[in-house]
mmCIF file of C-alpha atoms and ligand atoms in Angstrom:
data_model
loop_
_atom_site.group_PDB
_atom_site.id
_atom_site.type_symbol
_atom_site.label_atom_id
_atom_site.label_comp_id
_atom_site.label_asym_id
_atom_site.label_seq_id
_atom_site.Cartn_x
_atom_site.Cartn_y
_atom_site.Cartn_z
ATOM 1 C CA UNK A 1 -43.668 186.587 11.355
ATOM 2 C CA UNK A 2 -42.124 183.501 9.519
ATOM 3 C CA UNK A 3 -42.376 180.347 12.299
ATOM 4 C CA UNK A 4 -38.962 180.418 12.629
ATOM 5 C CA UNK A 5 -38.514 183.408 13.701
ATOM 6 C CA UNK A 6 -41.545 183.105 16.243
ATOM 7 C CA UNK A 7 -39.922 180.149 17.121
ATOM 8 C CA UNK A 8 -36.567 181.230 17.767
ATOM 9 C CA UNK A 9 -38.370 184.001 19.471
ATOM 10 C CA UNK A 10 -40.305 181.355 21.558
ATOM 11 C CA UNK A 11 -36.356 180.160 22.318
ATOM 12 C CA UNK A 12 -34.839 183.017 23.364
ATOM 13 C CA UNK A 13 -38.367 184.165 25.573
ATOM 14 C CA UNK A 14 -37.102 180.865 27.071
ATOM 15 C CA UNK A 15 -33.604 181.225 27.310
ATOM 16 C CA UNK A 16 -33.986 184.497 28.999
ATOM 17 C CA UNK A 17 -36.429 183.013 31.640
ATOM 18 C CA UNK A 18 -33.376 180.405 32.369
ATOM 19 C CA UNK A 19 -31.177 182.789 32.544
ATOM 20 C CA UNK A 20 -33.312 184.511 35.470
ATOM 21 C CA UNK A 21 -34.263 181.678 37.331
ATOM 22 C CA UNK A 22 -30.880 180.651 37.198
ATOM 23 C CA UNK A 23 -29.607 183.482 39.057
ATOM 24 C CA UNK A 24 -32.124 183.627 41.100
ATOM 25 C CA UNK A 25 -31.079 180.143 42.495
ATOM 26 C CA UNK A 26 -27.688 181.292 42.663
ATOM 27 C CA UNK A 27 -28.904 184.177 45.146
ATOM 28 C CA UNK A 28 -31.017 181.511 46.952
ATOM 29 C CA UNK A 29 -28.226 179.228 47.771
ATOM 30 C CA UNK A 30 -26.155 182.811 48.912
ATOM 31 C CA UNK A 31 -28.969 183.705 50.896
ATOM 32 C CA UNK A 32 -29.310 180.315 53.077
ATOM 33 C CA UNK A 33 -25.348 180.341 53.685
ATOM 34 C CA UNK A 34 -25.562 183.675 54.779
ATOM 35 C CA UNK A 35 -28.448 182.540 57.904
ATOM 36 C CA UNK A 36 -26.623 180.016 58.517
ATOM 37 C CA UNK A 37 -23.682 181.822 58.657
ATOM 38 C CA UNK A 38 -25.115 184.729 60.737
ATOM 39 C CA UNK A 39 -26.355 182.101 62.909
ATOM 40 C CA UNK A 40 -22.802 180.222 63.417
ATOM 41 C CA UNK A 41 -21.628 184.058 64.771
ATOM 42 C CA UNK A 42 -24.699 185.047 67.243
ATOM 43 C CA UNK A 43 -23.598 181.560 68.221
ATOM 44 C CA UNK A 44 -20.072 181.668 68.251
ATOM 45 C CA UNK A 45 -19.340 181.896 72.077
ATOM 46 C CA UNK A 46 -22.220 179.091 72.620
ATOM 47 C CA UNK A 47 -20.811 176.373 70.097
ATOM 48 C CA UNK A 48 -16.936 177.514 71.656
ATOM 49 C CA UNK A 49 -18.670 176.542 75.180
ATOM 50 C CA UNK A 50 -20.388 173.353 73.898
ATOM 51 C CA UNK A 51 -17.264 172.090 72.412
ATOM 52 C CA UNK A 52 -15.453 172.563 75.715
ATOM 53 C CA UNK A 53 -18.697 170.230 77.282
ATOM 54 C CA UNK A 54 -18.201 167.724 74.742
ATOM 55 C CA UNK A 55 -14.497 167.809 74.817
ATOM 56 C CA UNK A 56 -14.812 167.610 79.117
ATOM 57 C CA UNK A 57 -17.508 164.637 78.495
ATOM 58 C CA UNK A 58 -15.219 163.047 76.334
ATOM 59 C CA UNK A 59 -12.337 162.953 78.916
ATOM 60 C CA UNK A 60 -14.529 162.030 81.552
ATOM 61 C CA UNK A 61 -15.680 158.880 79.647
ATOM 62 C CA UNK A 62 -12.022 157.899 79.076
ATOM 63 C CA UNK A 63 -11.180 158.096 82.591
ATOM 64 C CA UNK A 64 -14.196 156.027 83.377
ATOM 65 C CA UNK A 65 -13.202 153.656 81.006
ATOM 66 C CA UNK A 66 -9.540 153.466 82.047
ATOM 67 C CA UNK A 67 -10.601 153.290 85.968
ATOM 68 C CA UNK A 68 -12.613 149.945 84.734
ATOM 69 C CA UNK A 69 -9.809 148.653 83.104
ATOM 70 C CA UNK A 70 -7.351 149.337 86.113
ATOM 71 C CA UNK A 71 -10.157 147.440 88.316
ATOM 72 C CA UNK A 72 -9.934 144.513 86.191
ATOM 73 C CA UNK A 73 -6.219 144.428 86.311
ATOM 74 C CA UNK A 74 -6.517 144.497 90.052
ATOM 75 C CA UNK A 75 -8.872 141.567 89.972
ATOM 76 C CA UNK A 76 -7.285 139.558 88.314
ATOM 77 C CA UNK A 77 -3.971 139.903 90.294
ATOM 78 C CA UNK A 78 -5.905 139.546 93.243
ATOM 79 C CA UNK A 79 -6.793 136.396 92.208
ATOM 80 C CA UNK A 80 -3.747 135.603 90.941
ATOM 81 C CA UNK A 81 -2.363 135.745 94.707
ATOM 82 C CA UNK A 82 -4.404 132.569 95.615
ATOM 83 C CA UNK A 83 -2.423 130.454 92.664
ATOM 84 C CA UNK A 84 0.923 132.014 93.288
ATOM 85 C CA UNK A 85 3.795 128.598 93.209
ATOM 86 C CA UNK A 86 7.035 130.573 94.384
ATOM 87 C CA UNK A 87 8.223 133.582 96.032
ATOM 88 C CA UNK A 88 8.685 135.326 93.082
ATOM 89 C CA UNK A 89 5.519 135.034 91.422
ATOM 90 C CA UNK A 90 3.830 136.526 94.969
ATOM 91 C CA UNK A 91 6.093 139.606 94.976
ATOM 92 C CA UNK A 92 5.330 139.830 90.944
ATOM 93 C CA UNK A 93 1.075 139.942 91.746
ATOM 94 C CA UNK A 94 2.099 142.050 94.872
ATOM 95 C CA UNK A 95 3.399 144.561 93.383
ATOM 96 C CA UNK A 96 0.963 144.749 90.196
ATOM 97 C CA UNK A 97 -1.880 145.022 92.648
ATOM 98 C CA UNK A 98 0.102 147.724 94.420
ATOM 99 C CA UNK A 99 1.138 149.572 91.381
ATOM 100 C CA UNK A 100 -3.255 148.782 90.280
ATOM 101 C CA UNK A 101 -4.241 150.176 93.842
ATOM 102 C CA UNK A 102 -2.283 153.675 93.242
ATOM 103 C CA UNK A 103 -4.065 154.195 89.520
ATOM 104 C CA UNK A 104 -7.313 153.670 90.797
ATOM 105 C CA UNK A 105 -6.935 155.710 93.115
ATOM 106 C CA UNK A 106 -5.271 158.385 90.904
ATOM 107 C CA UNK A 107 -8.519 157.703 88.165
ATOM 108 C CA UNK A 108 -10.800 158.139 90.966
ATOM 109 C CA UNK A 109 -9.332 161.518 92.011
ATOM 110 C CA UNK A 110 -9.345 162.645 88.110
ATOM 111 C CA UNK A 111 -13.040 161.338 87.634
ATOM 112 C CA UNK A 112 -14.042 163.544 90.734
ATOM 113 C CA UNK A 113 -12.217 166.279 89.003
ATOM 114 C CA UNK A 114 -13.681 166.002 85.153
ATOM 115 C CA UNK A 115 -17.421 165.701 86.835
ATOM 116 C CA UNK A 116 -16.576 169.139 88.383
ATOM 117 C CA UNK A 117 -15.439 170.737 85.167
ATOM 118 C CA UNK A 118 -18.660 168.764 83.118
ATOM 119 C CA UNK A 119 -20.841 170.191 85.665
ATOM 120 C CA UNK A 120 -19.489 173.668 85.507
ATOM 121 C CA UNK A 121 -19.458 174.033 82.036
ATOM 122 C CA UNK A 122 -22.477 172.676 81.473
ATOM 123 C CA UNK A 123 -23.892 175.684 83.455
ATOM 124 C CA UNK A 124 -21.653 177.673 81.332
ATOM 125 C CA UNK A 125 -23.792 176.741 78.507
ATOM 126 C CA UNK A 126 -27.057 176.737 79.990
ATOM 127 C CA UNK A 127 -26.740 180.621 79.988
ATOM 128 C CA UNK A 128 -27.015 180.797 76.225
ATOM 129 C CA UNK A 129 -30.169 179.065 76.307
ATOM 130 C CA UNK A 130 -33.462 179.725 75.203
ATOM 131 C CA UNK A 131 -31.670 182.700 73.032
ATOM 132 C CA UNK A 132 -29.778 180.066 70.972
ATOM 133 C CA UNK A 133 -32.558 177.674 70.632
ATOM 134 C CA UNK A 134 -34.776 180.048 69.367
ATOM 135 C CA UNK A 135 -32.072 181.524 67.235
ATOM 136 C CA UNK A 136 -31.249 177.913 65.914
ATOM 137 C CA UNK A 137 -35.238 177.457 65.169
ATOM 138 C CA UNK A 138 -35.677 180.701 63.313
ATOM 139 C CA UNK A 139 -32.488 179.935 61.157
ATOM 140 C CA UNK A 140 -33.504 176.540 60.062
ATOM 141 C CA UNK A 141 -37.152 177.857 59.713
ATOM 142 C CA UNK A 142 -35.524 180.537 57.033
ATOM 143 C CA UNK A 143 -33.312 178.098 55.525
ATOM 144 C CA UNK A 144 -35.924 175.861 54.867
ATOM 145 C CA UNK A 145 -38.213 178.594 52.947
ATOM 146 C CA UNK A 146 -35.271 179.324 50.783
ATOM 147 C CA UNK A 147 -34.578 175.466 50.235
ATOM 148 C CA UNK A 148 -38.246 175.431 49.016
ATOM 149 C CA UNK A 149 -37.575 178.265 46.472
ATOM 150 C CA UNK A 150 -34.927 177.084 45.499
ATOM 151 C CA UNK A 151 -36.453 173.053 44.609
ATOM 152 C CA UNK A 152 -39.380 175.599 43.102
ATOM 153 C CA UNK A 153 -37.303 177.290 40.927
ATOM 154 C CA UNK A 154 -35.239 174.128 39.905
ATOM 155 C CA UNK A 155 -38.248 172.648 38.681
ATOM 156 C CA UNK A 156 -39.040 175.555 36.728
ATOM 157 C CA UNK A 157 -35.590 175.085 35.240
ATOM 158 C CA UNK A 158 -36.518 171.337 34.535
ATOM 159 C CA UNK A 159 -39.809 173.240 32.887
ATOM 160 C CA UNK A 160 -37.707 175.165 30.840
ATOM 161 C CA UNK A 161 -35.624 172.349 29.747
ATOM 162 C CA UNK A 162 -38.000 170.257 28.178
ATOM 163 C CA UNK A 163 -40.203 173.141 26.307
ATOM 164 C CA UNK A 164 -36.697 174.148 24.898
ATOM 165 C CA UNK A 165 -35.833 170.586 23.749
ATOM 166 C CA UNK A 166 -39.732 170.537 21.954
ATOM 167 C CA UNK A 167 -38.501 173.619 20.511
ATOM 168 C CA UNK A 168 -35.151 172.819 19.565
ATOM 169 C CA UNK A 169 -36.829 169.752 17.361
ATOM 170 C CA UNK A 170 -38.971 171.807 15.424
ATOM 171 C CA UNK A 171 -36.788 175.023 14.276
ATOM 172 C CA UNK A 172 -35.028 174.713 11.099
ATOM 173 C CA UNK A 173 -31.106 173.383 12.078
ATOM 174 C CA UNK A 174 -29.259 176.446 10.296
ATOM 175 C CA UNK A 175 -31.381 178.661 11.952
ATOM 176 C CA UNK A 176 -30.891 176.758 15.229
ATOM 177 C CA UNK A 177 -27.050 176.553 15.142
ATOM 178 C CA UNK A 178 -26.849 180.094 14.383
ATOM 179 C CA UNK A 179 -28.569 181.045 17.513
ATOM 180 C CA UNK A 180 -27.085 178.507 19.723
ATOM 181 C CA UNK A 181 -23.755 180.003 18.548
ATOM 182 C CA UNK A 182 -24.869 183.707 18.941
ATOM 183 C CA UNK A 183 -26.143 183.249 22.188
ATOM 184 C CA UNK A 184 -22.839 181.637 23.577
ATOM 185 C CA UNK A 185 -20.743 184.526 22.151
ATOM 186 C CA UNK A 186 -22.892 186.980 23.872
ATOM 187 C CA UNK A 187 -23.888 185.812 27.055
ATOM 188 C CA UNK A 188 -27.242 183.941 25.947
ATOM 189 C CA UNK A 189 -28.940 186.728 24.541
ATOM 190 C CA UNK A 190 -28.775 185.757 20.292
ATOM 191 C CA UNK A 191 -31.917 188.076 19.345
ATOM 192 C CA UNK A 192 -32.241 191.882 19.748
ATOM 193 C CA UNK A 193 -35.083 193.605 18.812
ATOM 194 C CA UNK A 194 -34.822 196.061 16.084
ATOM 195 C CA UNK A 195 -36.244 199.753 17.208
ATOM 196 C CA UNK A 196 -36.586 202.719 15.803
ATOM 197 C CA UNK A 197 -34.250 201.551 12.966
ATOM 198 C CA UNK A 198 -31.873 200.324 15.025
ATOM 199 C CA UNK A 199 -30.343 196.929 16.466
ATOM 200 C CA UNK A 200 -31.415 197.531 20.456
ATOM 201 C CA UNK A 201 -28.910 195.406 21.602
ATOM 202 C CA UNK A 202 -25.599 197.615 20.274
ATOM 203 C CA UNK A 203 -27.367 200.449 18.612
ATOM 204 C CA UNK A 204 -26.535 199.969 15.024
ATOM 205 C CA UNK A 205 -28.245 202.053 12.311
ATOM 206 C CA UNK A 206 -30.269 199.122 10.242
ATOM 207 C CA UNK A 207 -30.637 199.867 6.680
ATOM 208 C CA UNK A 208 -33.740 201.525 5.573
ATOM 209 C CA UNK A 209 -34.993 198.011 3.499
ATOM 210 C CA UNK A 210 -33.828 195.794 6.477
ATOM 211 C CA UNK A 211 -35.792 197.412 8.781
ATOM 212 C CA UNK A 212 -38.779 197.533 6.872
ATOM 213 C CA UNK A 213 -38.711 194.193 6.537
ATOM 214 C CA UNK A 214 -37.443 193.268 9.658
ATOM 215 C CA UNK A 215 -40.841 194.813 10.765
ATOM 216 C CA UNK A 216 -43.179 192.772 8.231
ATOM 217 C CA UNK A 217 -41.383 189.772 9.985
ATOM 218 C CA UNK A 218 -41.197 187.668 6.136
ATOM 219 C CA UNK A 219 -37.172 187.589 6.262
ATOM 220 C CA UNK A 220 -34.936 186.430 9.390
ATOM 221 C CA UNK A 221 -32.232 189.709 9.176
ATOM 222 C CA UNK A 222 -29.162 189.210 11.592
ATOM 223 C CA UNK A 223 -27.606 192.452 12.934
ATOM 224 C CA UNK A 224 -24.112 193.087 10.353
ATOM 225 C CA UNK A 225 -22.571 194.303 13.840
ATOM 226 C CA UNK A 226 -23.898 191.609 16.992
ATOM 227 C CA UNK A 227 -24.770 189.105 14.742
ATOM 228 C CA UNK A 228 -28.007 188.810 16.752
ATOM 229 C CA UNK A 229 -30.742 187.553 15.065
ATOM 230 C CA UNK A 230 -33.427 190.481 14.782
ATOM 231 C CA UNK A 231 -37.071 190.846 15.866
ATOM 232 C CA UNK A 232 -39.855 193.333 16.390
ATOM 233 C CA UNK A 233 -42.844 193.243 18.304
ATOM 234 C CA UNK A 234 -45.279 195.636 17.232
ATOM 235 C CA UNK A 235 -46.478 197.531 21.056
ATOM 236 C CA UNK A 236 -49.715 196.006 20.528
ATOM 237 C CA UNK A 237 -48.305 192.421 20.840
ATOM 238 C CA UNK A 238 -45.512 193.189 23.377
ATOM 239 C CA UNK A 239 -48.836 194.063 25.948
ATOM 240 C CA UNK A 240 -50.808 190.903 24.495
ATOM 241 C CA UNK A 241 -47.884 188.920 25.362
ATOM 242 C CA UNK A 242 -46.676 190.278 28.222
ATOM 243 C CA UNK A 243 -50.166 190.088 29.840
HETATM 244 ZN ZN1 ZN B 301 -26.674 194.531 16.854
#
């Protein structure tokens, strides 16, 4: 076999490799949106009642917060009473602390109210437990195998990379181009072995002399119909290789 063509052998071994790993990460990254995904419906009705909590703690909080506020107001109008000059101003701080008085009163009422509905959702939600928990802990356990696989295989991809660069610099350039272009006009795969007398990859008749030769491996042959660049492994080597 010429070094090119062991070479561009080497190459498309390589290429193919890719091409699988690739695929495989593709399935990876299906696979962990589809746990969490199955997780986010066995957990549908739990996250539905735990955004109701958060939404009722939320409210809660604001009501706290506005009660404060009102307080202040009412303090400081209370004090305001002591520094009053006229009439006016005492009816003015009078009535503030009034209108104060009723709001607090109202926030107070409403605070009651919220705590009730925190509290009773919150036992809403403690039904789902430890089912969800567990459920939660199992999906992140299988999402984090297939994140593993996946920074496996993308190293392997990094792997394949590099050994295709050392490649790339050492195959002679016409013979290079011609694959690179091959293999982009037919899905990555430029070589086909030649079997039986035939192209494997569309089962075109060689000619008699090409395929002789294309056996003794001395001439790089392209296919007239695929263009790909043809190969044969004599079964000997395929199980030498392969092993
Ligand atoms: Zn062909």
């Amino acid at each position: 076999m010429t070094p090119d063509l062991e070479k561009l052998l080497a190459l498309h071994d390589l290429d193919q490799k890719f091409v699988e790993s690739r695929s495989k990460v593709a399935a990876l990254a299906k696979d962990c949106e589809k746990i969490e995904a199955d997780y986010q419906e066995f957990a549908a009705g739990y996250l539905t009642a735990k955004e109701k909590v958060t939404a009722a703690q939320k409210r809660l909080r604001q009501l706290e917060e506005d009660l404060a506020e009102t307080q202040q107001r009412h303090e400081k109008y209370t004090a305001d009473l002591m520094k009053v000059r006229n009439q006016k101003e005492y009816g003015v701080a009078l009535h503030e602390i009034d209108v104060a008085k009723k709001a607090i009163g109202q926030f107070e009422t409403q605070i009651l109210e919220a705590m009730e509905e925190v509290k009773m959702l919150e036992t809403e939600l403690s039904r789902f437990s430890p089912d969800i928990e567990n459920k939660r802990q199992e999906a992140d356990a299988s999402i984090a195998v297939c994140r593993e696989q996946q920074a496996d295989l993308e190293a392997e991809l990094e792997t394949y990379r590099s050994k295709r660069s050392e490649i790339e610099a050492v195959v002679t350039k016409p013979w290079l181009d011609r694959y690179n272009r091959v293999a982009k006009l037919r899905a990555g795969s430029a070589m086909a072995e030649a079997r039986n007398g035939a192209c494997s990859a569309c089962r075109m008749t060689l000619r008699p002399q090409v395929w002789v030769e294309v056996r003794q491996g001395e001439i790089i042959y392209v296919c007239d119909h695929c263009s790909r660049i043809l190969y044969h492994r004599p079964e000997a080597k395929v199980e030498t290789m392969e092993a």
